[in-house]
Amino acid sequence: MIVSDAAANSSCLFCKIVNGQIPALVVGETERALAFRDINPQAPTHVLVVPRTHYPNAAALANADAELTADMIRLAGKIAESEGIADSGYRLMFNTGEDGGQTVFHVHLHVLGGKNLGPMVAI
Ligand code: 5GP
Ligand code: ZN
């Protein structure tokens, strides 16, 4: 799959956060990824880890750049440490496509924790 084109980037919410055009509560970063608090948290800790480069979803990201994928997961682990949830446990989630509940088509890794998250999906 192709990375997105420039037109998609210019209208992409998370590209705008990465570029500083839209503010966000940043809690961590690497050279290639940014972590910020979700605007509508679903758990006491709810952080989004995004690559600074636009990819539409997790599979496209992993196909294009395995090291960047690993960088994001390492950053998620650091966030879990700094949020104090590394020992109690947390959930990492890539929603993908319509049935997966994806609403922003710039890949983002949800880091959720701070309470028992219950079953994996609501039935
Ligand atoms: P998705 O549903 O695509 O897996 O997740 C998108 C997430 O982005 C949602 O949890 C939503 O609350 C969050 N979100 C949407 N708009 C903004 C925003 O402007 N700022 C921040 N920090 N999060 C946002
Ligand atoms: Zn983007």
CSV table of N, CA, C and O and ligand atoms in Angstrom, one decimal:
chain,number,residue,atom,x,y,z
A,1,MET,N,0.8,-1.2,0.0
A,1,MET,CA,0.0,0.0,0.0
A,1,MET,C,0.9,1.3,0.0
A,1,MET,O,2.0,1.2,0.5
A,2,ILE,N,0.3,2.3,-0.6
A,2,ILE,CA,1.1,3.5,-0.7
A,2,ILE,C,0.9,4.4,0.6
A,2,ILE,O,-0.2,4.3,1.1
A,3,VAL,N,1.9,5.1,0.9
A,3,VAL,CA,1.8,6.1,2.0
A,3,VAL,C,0.7,7.1,1.5
A,3,VAL,O,0.4,7.1,0.4
A,4,SER,N,0.3,8.0,2.2
A,4,SER,CA,-0.7,8.9,1.7
A,4,SER,C,-0.1,10.0,0.8
A,4,SER,O,1.1,10.2,0.9
A,5,ASP,N,-0.9,10.7,0.0
A,5,ASP,CA,-0.3,11.8,-0.8
A,5,ASP,C,-0.4,13.1,0.0
A,5,ASP,O,-0.9,13.2,1.1
A,6,ALA,N,0.2,14.1,-0.6
A,6,ALA,CA,0.3,15.4,0.1
A,6,ALA,C,-1.0,16.0,0.4
A,6,ALA,O,-1.3,16.6,1.4
A,7,ALA,N,-2.0,15.8,-0.5
A,7,ALA,CA,-3.3,16.4,-0.3
A,7,ALA,C,-4.0,15.8,0.9
A,7,ALA,O,-4.6,16.5,1.7
A,8,ALA,N,-3.8,14.4,1.1
A,8,ALA,CA,-4.4,13.8,2.3
A,8,ALA,C,-3.8,14.4,3.5
A,8,ALA,O,-4.4,14.7,4.5
A,9,ASN,N,-2.4,14.6,3.5
A,9,ASN,CA,-1.8,15.1,4.7
A,9,ASN,C,-2.3,16.5,5.1
A,9,ASN,O,-2.4,16.7,6.2
A,10,SER,N,-2.5,17.3,4.1
A,10,SER,CA,-2.9,18.7,4.4
A,10,SER,C,-4.3,18.8,5.1
A,10,SER,O,-4.6,19.8,5.7
A,11,SER,N,-5.1,17.8,4.9
A,11,SER,CA,-6.4,17.8,5.5
A,11,SER,C,-6.5,16.8,6.7
A,11,SER,O,-7.6,16.6,7.3
A,12,CYS,N,-5.3,16.3,7.1
A,12,CYS,CA,-5.3,15.2,8.1
A,12,CYS,C,-5.2,15.8,9.5
A,12,CYS,O,-4.2,16.6,9.8
A,13,LEU,N,-6.1,15.5,10.4
A,13,LEU,CA,-6.1,16.1,11.8
A,13,LEU,C,-4.8,15.8,12.5
A,13,LEU,O,-4.2,16.6,13.1
A,14,PHE,N,-4.3,14.5,12.4
A,14,PHE,CA,-3.1,14.2,13.2
A,14,PHE,C,-1.9,14.7,12.6
A,14,PHE,O,-0.9,15.0,13.3
A,15,CYS,N,-1.8,14.9,11.2
A,15,CYS,CA,-0.7,15.6,10.6
A,15,CYS,C,-0.7,17.0,11.2
A,15,CYS,O,0.4,17.6,11.4
A,16,LYS,N,-1.8,17.6,11.4
A,16,LYS,CA,-1.9,19.0,11.9
A,16,LYS,C,-1.4,19.1,13.3
A,16,LYS,O,-0.7,20.0,13.7
A,17,ILE,N,-1.7,18.0,14.1
A,17,ILE,CA,-1.2,18.0,15.5
A,17,ILE,C,0.3,17.8,15.4
A,17,ILE,O,1.1,18.5,16.2
A,18,VAL,N,0.8,16.9,14.6
A,18,VAL,CA,2.3,16.7,14.5
A,18,VAL,C,3.0,18.0,14.1
A,18,VAL,O,4.1,18.3,14.6
A,19,ASN,N,2.3,18.7,13.2
A,19,ASN,CA,3.0,20.0,12.7
A,19,ASN,C,2.8,21.2,13.6
A,19,ASN,O,3.2,22.3,13.3
A,20,GLY,N,2.0,21.0,14.7
A,20,GLY,CA,1.8,22.1,15.6
A,20,GLY,C,0.7,23.0,15.2
A,20,GLY,O,0.4,24.0,15.9
A,21,GLN,N,-0.1,22.7,14.1
A,21,GLN,CA,-1.2,23.6,13.7
A,21,GLN,C,-2.4,23.5,14.6
A,21,GLN,O,-3.2,24.4,14.7
A,22,ILE,N,-2.5,22.3,15.2
A,22,ILE,CA,-3.6,22.1,16.2
A,22,ILE,C,-2.9,21.7,17.5
A,22,ILE,O,-2.1,20.8,17.5
A,23,PRO,N,-3.3,22.3,18.6
A,23,PRO,CA,-2.7,21.9,19.9
A,23,PRO,C,-3.1,20.6,20.4
A,23,PRO,O,-4.1,20.1,20.1
A,24,ALA,N,-2.2,20.0,21.2
A,24,ALA,CA,-2.5,18.7,21.8
A,24,ALA,C,-1.6,18.6,23.1
A,24,ALA,O,-0.6,19.3,23.2
A,25,LEU,N,-2.0,17.8,24.1
A,25,LEU,CA,-1.3,17.6,25.3
A,25,LEU,C,-0.3,16.5,25.1
A,25,LEU,O,-0.6,15.3,25.2
A,26,VAL,N,0.9,16.9,24.7
A,26,VAL,CA,2.0,16.0,24.4
A,26,VAL,C,2.6,15.4,25.6
A,26,VAL,O,2.9,16.1,26.6
A,27,VAL,N,2.7,14.0,25.7
A,27,VAL,CA,3.3,13.4,26.9
A,27,VAL,C,4.5,12.6,26.5
A,27,VAL,O,5.1,12.0,27.4
A,28,GLY,N,4.9,12.6,25.3
A,28,GLY,CA,6.2,11.9,24.9
A,28,GLY,C,6.4,12.0,23.5
A,28,GLY,O,5.5,12.3,22.7
A,29,GLU,N,7.7,11.8,23.1
A,29,GLU,CA,8.0,11.9,21.7
A,29,GLU,C,9.3,11.2,21.4
A,29,GLU,O,10.2,11.0,22.3
A,30,THR,N,9.5,10.8,20.1
A,30,THR,CA,10.8,10.4,19.6
A,30,THR,C,11.0,11.3,18.4
A,30,THR,O,10.2,12.1,18.0
A,31,GLU,N,12.2,11.0,17.7
A,31,GLU,CA,12.4,11.7,16.5
A,31,GLU,C,11.3,11.5,15.4
A,31,GLU,O,11.0,12.3,14.6
A,32,ARG,N,10.7,10.3,15.5
A,32,ARG,CA,9.8,9.9,14.4
A,32,ARG,C,8.3,9.7,14.9
A,32,ARG,O,7.5,9.4,14.0
A,33,ALA,N,8.1,9.9,16.2
A,33,ALA,CA,6.7,9.6,16.7
A,33,ALA,C,6.4,10.6,17.8
A,33,ALA,O,7.2,11.2,18.4
A,34,LEU,N,5.0,10.8,18.0
A,34,LEU,CA,4.6,11.8,19.0
A,34,LEU,C,3.4,11.1,19.8
A,34,LEU,O,2.7,10.3,19.2
A,35,ALA,N,3.4,11.3,21.1
A,35,ALA,CA,2.4,10.8,22.0
A,35,ALA,C,1.6,11.9,22.6
A,35,ALA,O,2.3,12.8,23.2
A,36,PHE,N,0.3,11.9,22.5
A,36,PHE,CA,-0.5,13.0,23.1
A,36,PHE,C,-1.8,12.4,23.7
A,36,PHE,O,-2.2,11.3,23.3
A,37,ARG,N,-2.4,13.1,24.7
A,37,ARG,CA,-3.6,12.6,25.3
A,37,ARG,C,-4.8,12.7,24.3
A,37,ARG,O,-5.0,13.7,23.6
A,38,ASP,N,-5.6,11.6,24.4
A,38,ASP,CA,-6.8,11.6,23.6
A,38,ASP,C,-7.8,12.7,24.1
A,38,ASP,O,-7.9,12.9,25.3
A,39,ILE,N,-8.4,13.4,23.2
A,39,ILE,CA,-9.3,14.5,23.6
A,39,ILE,C,-10.6,14.0,24.3
A,39,ILE,O,-11.2,14.7,25.0
A,40,ASN,N,-10.9,12.7,24.1
A,40,ASN,CA,-12.1,12.1,24.7
A,40,ASN,C,-11.8,10.8,25.3
A,40,ASN,O,-12.1,9.7,24.8
A,41,PRO,N,-11.1,10.9,26.5
A,41,PRO,CA,-10.5,9.7,27.1
A,41,PRO,C,-11.5,8.6,27.5
A,41,PRO,O,-12.5,8.9,28.0
A,42,GLN,N,-11.2,7.4,27.2
A,42,GLN,CA,-12.0,6.2,27.5
A,42,GLN,C,-11.5,5.4,28.7
A,42,GLN,O,-12.1,4.4,29.0
A,43,ALA,N,-10.5,5.9,29.3
A,43,ALA,CA,-9.9,5.3,30.5
A,43,ALA,C,-9.0,6.4,31.2
A,43,ALA,O,-8.7,7.4,30.6
A,44,PRO,N,-8.7,6.1,32.5
A,44,PRO,CA,-7.9,7.2,33.2
A,44,PRO,C,-6.6,7.6,32.4
A,44,PRO,O,-6.2,8.7,32.4
A,45,THR,N,-5.9,6.6,31.8
A,45,THR,CA,-4.9,6.9,30.8
A,45,THR,C,-5.4,6.6,29.5
A,45,THR,O,-5.8,5.4,29.2
A,46,HIS,N,-5.4,7.6,28.6
A,46,HIS,CA,-5.7,7.3,27.2
A,46,HIS,C,-4.8,8.2,26.3
A,46,HIS,O,-5.1,9.4,26.2
A,47,VAL,N,-3.8,7.6,25.8
A,47,VAL,CA,-2.8,8.4,25.0
A,47,VAL,C,-2.8,7.8,23.6
A,47,VAL,O,-3.0,6.6,23.4
A,48,LEU,N,-2.6,8.7,22.6
A,48,LEU,CA,-2.4,8.2,21.2
A,48,LEU,C,-1.0,8.4,20.8
A,48,LEU,O,-0.4,9.5,21.0
A,49,VAL,N,-0.4,7.3,20.2
A,49,VAL,CA,1.0,7.4,19.7
A,49,VAL,C,0.8,7.4,18.2
A,49,VAL,O,0.2,6.5,17.6
A,50,VAL,N,1.4,8.5,17.5
A,50,VAL,CA,1.3,8.6,16.1
A,50,VAL,C,2.6,8.7,15.5
A,50,VAL,O,3.5,9.4,16.1
A,51,PRO,N,2.8,8.2,14.2
A,51,PRO,CA,4.1,8.5,13.5
A,51,PRO,C,4.0,10.0,13.0
A,51,PRO,O,3.0,10.5,12.7
A,52,ARG,N,5.2,10.6,12.9
A,52,ARG,CA,5.2,12.0,12.4
A,52,ARG,C,4.9,11.9,10.9
A,52,ARG,O,4.6,13.0,10.3
A,53,THR,N,5.1,10.8,10.2
A,53,THR,CA,4.8,10.6,8.8
A,53,THR,C,3.4,10.0,8.7
A,53,THR,O,3.0,9.2,9.5
A,54,HIS,N,2.7,10.4,7.7
A,54,HIS,CA,1.3,10.0,7.5
A,54,HIS,C,1.3,8.6,6.9
A,54,HIS,O,1.8,8.4,5.8
A,55,TYR,N,0.6,7.6,7.6
A,55,TYR,CA,0.2,6.3,7.0
A,55,TYR,C,-1.2,6.2,7.4
A,55,TYR,O,-1.6,6.5,8.5
A,56,PRO,N,-2.1,5.6,6.6
A,56,PRO,CA,-3.5,5.5,6.9
A,56,PRO,C,-3.9,4.5,8.0
A,56,PRO,O,-4.8,4.7,8.7
A,57,ASN,N,-3.1,3.4,8.1
A,57,ASN,CA,-3.5,2.4,9.1
A,57,ASN,C,-2.2,1.6,9.5
A,57,ASN,O,-1.1,1.8,8.9
A,58,ALA,N,-2.4,0.7,10.4
A,58,ALA,CA,-1.3,0.0,11.0
A,58,ALA,C,-0.6,-0.9,10.0
A,58,ALA,O,0.6,-1.0,10.0
A,59,ALA,N,-1.4,-1.6,9.1
A,59,ALA,CA,-0.8,-2.5,8.1
A,59,ALA,C,0.1,-1.7,7.1
A,59,ALA,O,1.2,-2.2,6.8
A,60,ALA,N,-0.4,-0.6,6.7
A,60,ALA,CA,0.3,0.2,5.7
A,60,ALA,C,1.6,0.7,6.4
A,60,ALA,O,2.7,0.7,5.8
A,61,LEU,N,1.5,1.1,7.6
A,61,LEU,CA,2.7,1.6,8.4
A,61,LEU,C,3.7,0.4,8.5
A,61,LEU,O,4.9,0.6,8.2
A,62,ALA,N,3.3,-0.8,8.9
A,62,ALA,CA,4.2,-1.9,9.1
A,62,ALA,C,4.8,-2.4,7.8
A,62,ALA,O,6.0,-2.7,7.8
A,63,ASN,N,4.0,-2.3,6.8
A,63,ASN,CA,4.5,-2.7,5.5
A,63,ASN,C,5.6,-1.8,5.0
A,63,ASN,O,6.6,-2.2,4.3
A,64,ALA,N,5.4,-0.5,5.3
A,64,ALA,CA,6.4,0.5,4.8
A,64,ALA,C,7.6,0.7,5.7
A,64,ALA,O,8.7,1.0,5.2
A,65,ASP,N,7.4,0.5,7.0
A,65,ASP,CA,8.5,0.9,7.9
A,65,ASP,C,8.4,0.2,9.2
A,65,ASP,O,7.8,0.6,10.2
A,66,ALA,N,9.0,-1.0,9.2
A,66,ALA,CA,9.0,-1.9,10.4
A,66,ALA,C,9.6,-1.2,11.6
A,66,ALA,O,9.2,-1.3,12.8
A,67,GLU,N,10.7,-0.4,11.4
A,67,GLU,CA,11.4,0.2,12.5
A,67,GLU,C,10.6,1.3,13.1
A,67,GLU,O,10.6,1.4,14.4
A,68,LEU,N,9.9,2.1,12.3
A,68,LEU,CA,9.0,3.1,12.8
A,68,LEU,C,7.8,2.5,13.7
A,68,LEU,O,7.4,3.0,14.7
A,69,THR,N,7.3,1.3,13.2
A,69,THR,CA,6.3,0.6,13.9
A,69,THR,C,6.8,0.2,15.3
A,69,THR,O,6.1,0.4,16.3
A,70,ALA,N,8.0,-0.3,15.3
A,70,ALA,CA,8.6,-0.7,16.6
A,70,ALA,C,8.9,0.5,17.5
A,70,ALA,O,8.7,0.5,18.7
A,71,ASP,N,9.3,1.6,16.9
A,71,ASP,CA,9.6,2.9,17.6
A,71,ASP,C,8.3,3.3,18.3
A,71,ASP,O,8.3,3.8,19.5
A,72,MET,N,7.1,3.2,17.7
A,72,MET,CA,5.9,3.6,18.3
A,72,MET,C,5.5,2.7,19.4
A,72,MET,O,5.0,3.2,20.5
A,73,ILE,N,5.8,1.4,19.3
A,73,ILE,CA,5.4,0.5,20.4
A,73,ILE,C,6.4,0.7,21.6
A,73,ILE,O,6.0,0.7,22.7
A,74,ARG,N,7.7,1.0,21.3
A,74,ARG,CA,8.6,1.3,22.4
A,74,ARG,C,8.1,2.6,23.1
A,74,ARG,O,8.2,2.7,24.3
A,75,LEU,N,7.7,3.6,22.3
A,75,LEU,CA,7.2,4.8,23.0
A,75,LEU,C,6.0,4.6,23.8
A,75,LEU,O,5.9,5.1,24.9
A,76,ALA,N,5.1,3.7,23.3
A,76,ALA,CA,3.9,3.3,24.1
A,76,ALA,C,4.3,2.7,25.4
A,76,ALA,O,3.7,3.0,26.5
A,77,GLY,N,5.3,1.9,25.4
A,77,GLY,CA,5.8,1.3,26.6
A,77,GLY,C,6.4,2.3,27.6
A,77,GLY,O,6.2,2.2,28.8
A,78,LYS,N,7.1,3.3,27.1
A,78,LYS,CA,7.6,4.4,27.9
A,78,LYS,C,6.5,5.2,28.5
A,78,LYS,O,6.6,5.6,29.7
A,79,ILE,N,5.5,5.5,27.7
A,79,ILE,CA,4.3,6.2,28.2
A,79,ILE,C,3.6,5.4,29.4
A,79,ILE,O,3.3,6.0,30.4
A,80,ALA,N,3.5,4.1,29.2
A,80,ALA,CA,2.9,3.3,30.3
A,80,ALA,C,3.8,3.4,31.5
A,80,ALA,O,3.2,3.5,32.6
A,81,GLU,N,5.1,3.4,31.4
A,81,GLU,CA,6.0,3.6,32.6
A,81,GLU,C,5.7,5.0,33.2
A,81,GLU,O,5.5,5.1,34.4
A,82,SER,N,5.7,6.0,32.4
A,82,SER,CA,5.6,7.4,33.0
A,82,SER,C,4.2,7.6,33.5
A,82,SER,O,4.0,8.5,34.4
A,83,GLU,N,3.2,6.9,33.0
A,83,GLU,CA,1.8,7.1,33.5
A,83,GLU,C,1.6,6.2,34.7
A,83,GLU,O,0.5,6.2,35.3
A,84,GLY,N,2.5,5.3,35.1
A,84,GLY,CA,2.4,4.4,36.2
A,84,GLY,C,1.5,3.3,36.0
A,84,GLY,O,0.9,2.7,37.0
A,85,ILE,N,1.3,2.8,34.8
A,85,ILE,CA,0.4,1.7,34.5
A,85,ILE,C,1.2,0.5,33.9
A,85,ILE,O,0.5,-0.5,33.5
A,86,ALA,N,2.5,0.6,33.9
A,86,ALA,CA,3.2,-0.5,33.3
A,86,ALA,C,3.0,-1.8,34.0
A,86,ALA,O,2.9,-2.9,33.4
A,87,ASP,N,3.0,-1.7,35.4
A,87,ASP,CA,2.8,-3.0,36.2
A,87,ASP,C,1.4,-3.4,36.3
A,87,ASP,O,1.1,-4.6,36.3
A,88,SER,N,0.5,-2.5,36.4
A,88,SER,CA,-0.9,-2.9,36.5
A,88,SER,C,-1.5,-3.4,35.2
A,88,SER,O,-2.4,-4.2,35.2
A,89,GLY,N,-0.9,-3.0,34.1
A,89,GLY,CA,-1.3,-3.5,32.8
A,89,GLY,C,-2.1,-2.4,32.0
A,89,GLY,O,-2.6,-1.5,32.5
A,90,TYR,N,-2.1,-2.6,30.7
A,90,TYR,CA,-2.7,-1.6,29.8
A,90,TYR,C,-3.0,-2.3,28.5
A,90,TYR,O,-2.6,-3.5,28.2
A,91,ARG,N,-3.7,-1.6,27.6
A,91,ARG,CA,-4.1,-2.2,26.3
A,91,ARG,C,-3.5,-1.3,25.2
A,91,ARG,O,-3.7,-0.1,25.2
A,92,LEU,N,-2.9,-1.9,24.2
A,92,LEU,CA,-2.5,-1.2,23.0
A,92,LEU,C,-3.4,-1.6,21.9
A,92,LEU,O,-3.7,-2.8,21.7
A,93,MET,N,-3.9,-0.6,21.1
A,93,MET,CA,-5.0,-0.9,20.1
A,93,MET,C,-4.8,0.0,18.9
A,93,MET,O,-4.6,1.2,19.0
A,94,PHE,N,-4.9,-0.7,17.7
A,94,PHE,CA,-5.0,0.0,16.4
A,94,PHE,C,-6.3,-0.3,15.9
A,94,PHE,O,-6.6,-1.3,15.3
A,95,ASN,N,-7.3,0.7,15.9
A,95,ASN,CA,-8.5,0.5,15.3
A,95,ASN,C,-8.3,0.7,13.8
A,95,ASN,O,-7.5,1.6,13.4
A,96,THR,N,-8.9,-0.2,13.0
A,96,THR,CA,-8.6,-0.2,11.5
A,96,THR,C,-9.9,-0.3,10.7
A,96,THR,O,-10.6,-1.3,10.9
A,97,GLY,N,-10.2,0.7,9.9
A,97,GLY,CA,-11.3,0.7,9.0
A,97,GLY,C,-12.7,0.9,9.8
A,97,GLY,O,-12.7,1.0,11.0
A,98,GLU,N,-13.7,0.8,9.0
A,98,GLU,CA,-15.0,1.1,9.6
A,98,GLU,C,-15.5,0.2,10.7
A,98,GLU,O,-15.8,0.6,11.8
A,99,ASP,N,-15.4,-1.1,10.5
A,99,ASP,CA,-15.8,-2.0,11.5
A,99,ASP,C,-14.9,-2.0,12.7
A,99,ASP,O,-15.3,-2.4,13.8
A,100,GLY,N,-13.7,-1.6,12.5
A,100,GLY,CA,-12.7,-1.5,13.6
A,100,GLY,C,-12.9,-0.2,14.4
A,100,GLY,O,-12.2,0.0,15.4
A,101,GLY,N,-13.8,0.7,14.0
A,101,GLY,CA,-14.1,1.9,14.7
A,101,GLY,C,-13.1,3.0,14.4
A,101,GLY,O,-13.0,4.0,15.2
A,102,GLN,N,-12.3,2.9,13.3
A,102,GLN,CA,-11.3,3.9,13.0
A,102,GLN,C,-12.0,5.2,12.5
A,102,GLN,O,-12.9,5.1,11.6
A,103,THR,N,-11.7,6.3,13.1
A,103,THR,CA,-12.3,7.6,12.7
A,103,THR,C,-11.3,8.6,12.2
A,103,THR,O,-11.7,9.5,11.5
A,104,VAL,N,-10.0,8.4,12.5
A,104,VAL,CA,-9.0,9.3,12.0
A,104,VAL,C,-8.0,8.4,11.2
A,104,VAL,O,-7.5,7.4,11.7
A,105,PHE,N,-7.9,8.7,9.9
A,105,PHE,CA,-7.1,7.8,9.0
A,105,PHE,C,-5.7,8.2,8.9
A,105,PHE,O,-5.1,8.3,7.8
A,106,HIS,N,-5.1,8.5,10.1
A,106,HIS,CA,-3.6,8.7,10.2
A,106,HIS,C,-3.4,7.7,11.4
A,106,HIS,O,-3.9,7.9,12.5
A,107,VAL,N,-2.6,6.7,11.1
A,107,VAL,CA,-2.5,5.6,12.1
A,107,VAL,C,-2.1,6.1,13.5
A,107,VAL,O,-1.3,7.0,13.6
A,108,HIS,N,-2.8,5.5,14.5
A,108,HIS,CA,-2.5,5.9,15.8
A,108,HIS,C,-2.7,4.7,16.7
A,108,HIS,O,-3.6,3.9,16.6
A,109,LEU,N,-1.8,4.6,17.7
A,109,LEU,CA,-1.8,3.5,18.6
A,109,LEU,C,-2.4,4.0,19.9
A,109,LEU,O,-1.9,4.9,20.6
A,110,HIS,N,-3.6,3.4,20.3
A,110,HIS,CA,-4.2,3.8,21.6
A,110,HIS,C,-3.4,3.1,22.7
A,110,HIS,O,-3.2,1.9,22.7
A,111,VAL,N,-3.1,3.9,23.7
A,111,VAL,CA,-2.5,3.3,25.0
A,111,VAL,C,-3.6,3.6,26.1
A,111,VAL,O,-3.9,4.8,26.4
A,112,LEU,N,-4.2,2.5,26.5
A,112,LEU,CA,-5.3,2.6,27.5
A,112,LEU,C,-5.0,1.9,28.8
A,112,LEU,O,-4.5,0.8,28.7
A,113,GLY,N,-5.3,2.5,29.9
A,113,GLY,CA,-5.0,1.8,31.2
A,113,GLY,C,-5.5,2.7,32.3
A,113,GLY,O,-6.1,3.7,32.2
A,114,GLY,N,-5.1,2.2,33.5
A,114,GLY,CA,-5.4,3.0,34.7
A,114,GLY,C,-6.6,2.4,35.4
A,114,GLY,O,-7.1,2.9,36.5
A,115,LYS,N,-7.3,1.4,34.8
A,115,LYS,CA,-8.4,0.7,35.4
A,115,LYS,C,-8.4,-0.7,34.7
A,115,LYS,O,-7.8,-0.9,33.7
A,116,ASN,N,-9.2,-1.6,35.3
A,116,ASN,CA,-9.4,-2.9,34.6
A,116,ASN,C,-10.3,-2.6,33.4
A,116,ASN,O,-11.4,-2.1,33.5
A,117,LEU,N,-9.8,-2.9,32.2
A,117,LEU,CA,-10.4,-2.6,31.0
A,117,LEU,C,-11.5,-3.6,30.5
A,117,LEU,O,-12.2,-3.3,29.6
A,118,GLY,N,-11.6,-4.6,31.3
A,118,GLY,CA,-12.7,-5.6,31.0
A,118,GLY,C,-12.5,-6.3,29.7
A,118,GLY,O,-11.4,-6.5,29.2
A,119,PRO,N,-13.6,-6.9,29.1
A,119,PRO,CA,-13.5,-7.7,28.0
A,119,PRO,C,-12.9,-6.9,26.8
A,119,PRO,O,-13.0,-5.7,26.7
A,120,MET,N,-12.3,-7.6,25.8
A,120,MET,CA,-11.7,-7.0,24.7
A,120,MET,C,-12.6,-6.2,23.8
A,120,MET,O,-12.3,-5.1,23.4
A,121,VAL,N,-13.8,-6.7,23.6
A,121,VAL,CA,-14.8,-6.0,22.8
A,121,VAL,C,-16.2,-6.0,23.5
A,121,VAL,O,-16.5,-7.0,24.2
A,122,ALA,N,-16.9,-4.9,23.4
A,122,ALA,CA,-18.3,-4.9,23.9
A,122,ALA,C,-19.2,-5.8,22.9
A,122,ALA,O,-19.1,-5.6,21.7
A,123,ILE,N,-20.0,-6.6,23.5
A,123,ILE,CA,-20.9,-7.4,22.6
A,123,ILE,C,-22.3,-6.9,22.7
A,123,ILE,O,-22.8,-6.6,23.8
B,1,5GP,P1,-10.1,6.0,16.3
B,1,5GP,O1,-11.6,6.1,16.5
B,1,5GP,O2,-9.7,6.5,14.9
B,1,5GP,O3,-9.4,4.7,16.6
B,1,5GP,O4,-9.4,7.1,17.3
B,1,5GP,C1,-9.4,8.4,17.1
B,1,5GP,C2,-9.2,9.1,18.4
B,1,5GP,O5,-8.8,10.4,18.2
B,1,5GP,C3,-10.5,9.1,19.3
B,1,5GP,O6,-10.3,8.4,20.5
B,1,5GP,C4,-10.7,10.6,19.5
B,1,5GP,O7,-11.2,10.9,20.8
B,1,5GP,C5,-9.4,11.2,19.2
B,1,5GP,N1,-9.4,12.6,18.7
B,1,5GP,C6,-10.2,13.1,17.8
B,1,5GP,N2,-10.0,14.4,17.5
B,1,5GP,C7,-8.9,14.7,18.4
B,1,5GP,C8,-8.2,15.9,18.6
B,1,5GP,O8,-8.5,17.0,18.0
B,1,5GP,N3,-7.3,15.9,19.6
B,1,5GP,C9,-7.0,14.8,20.3
B,1,5GP,N4,-6.0,14.8,21.2
B,1,5GP,N5,-7.6,13.6,20.1
B,1,5GP,C10,-8.6,13.6,19.1
B,2,ZN,ZN,-1.8,12.4,8.7
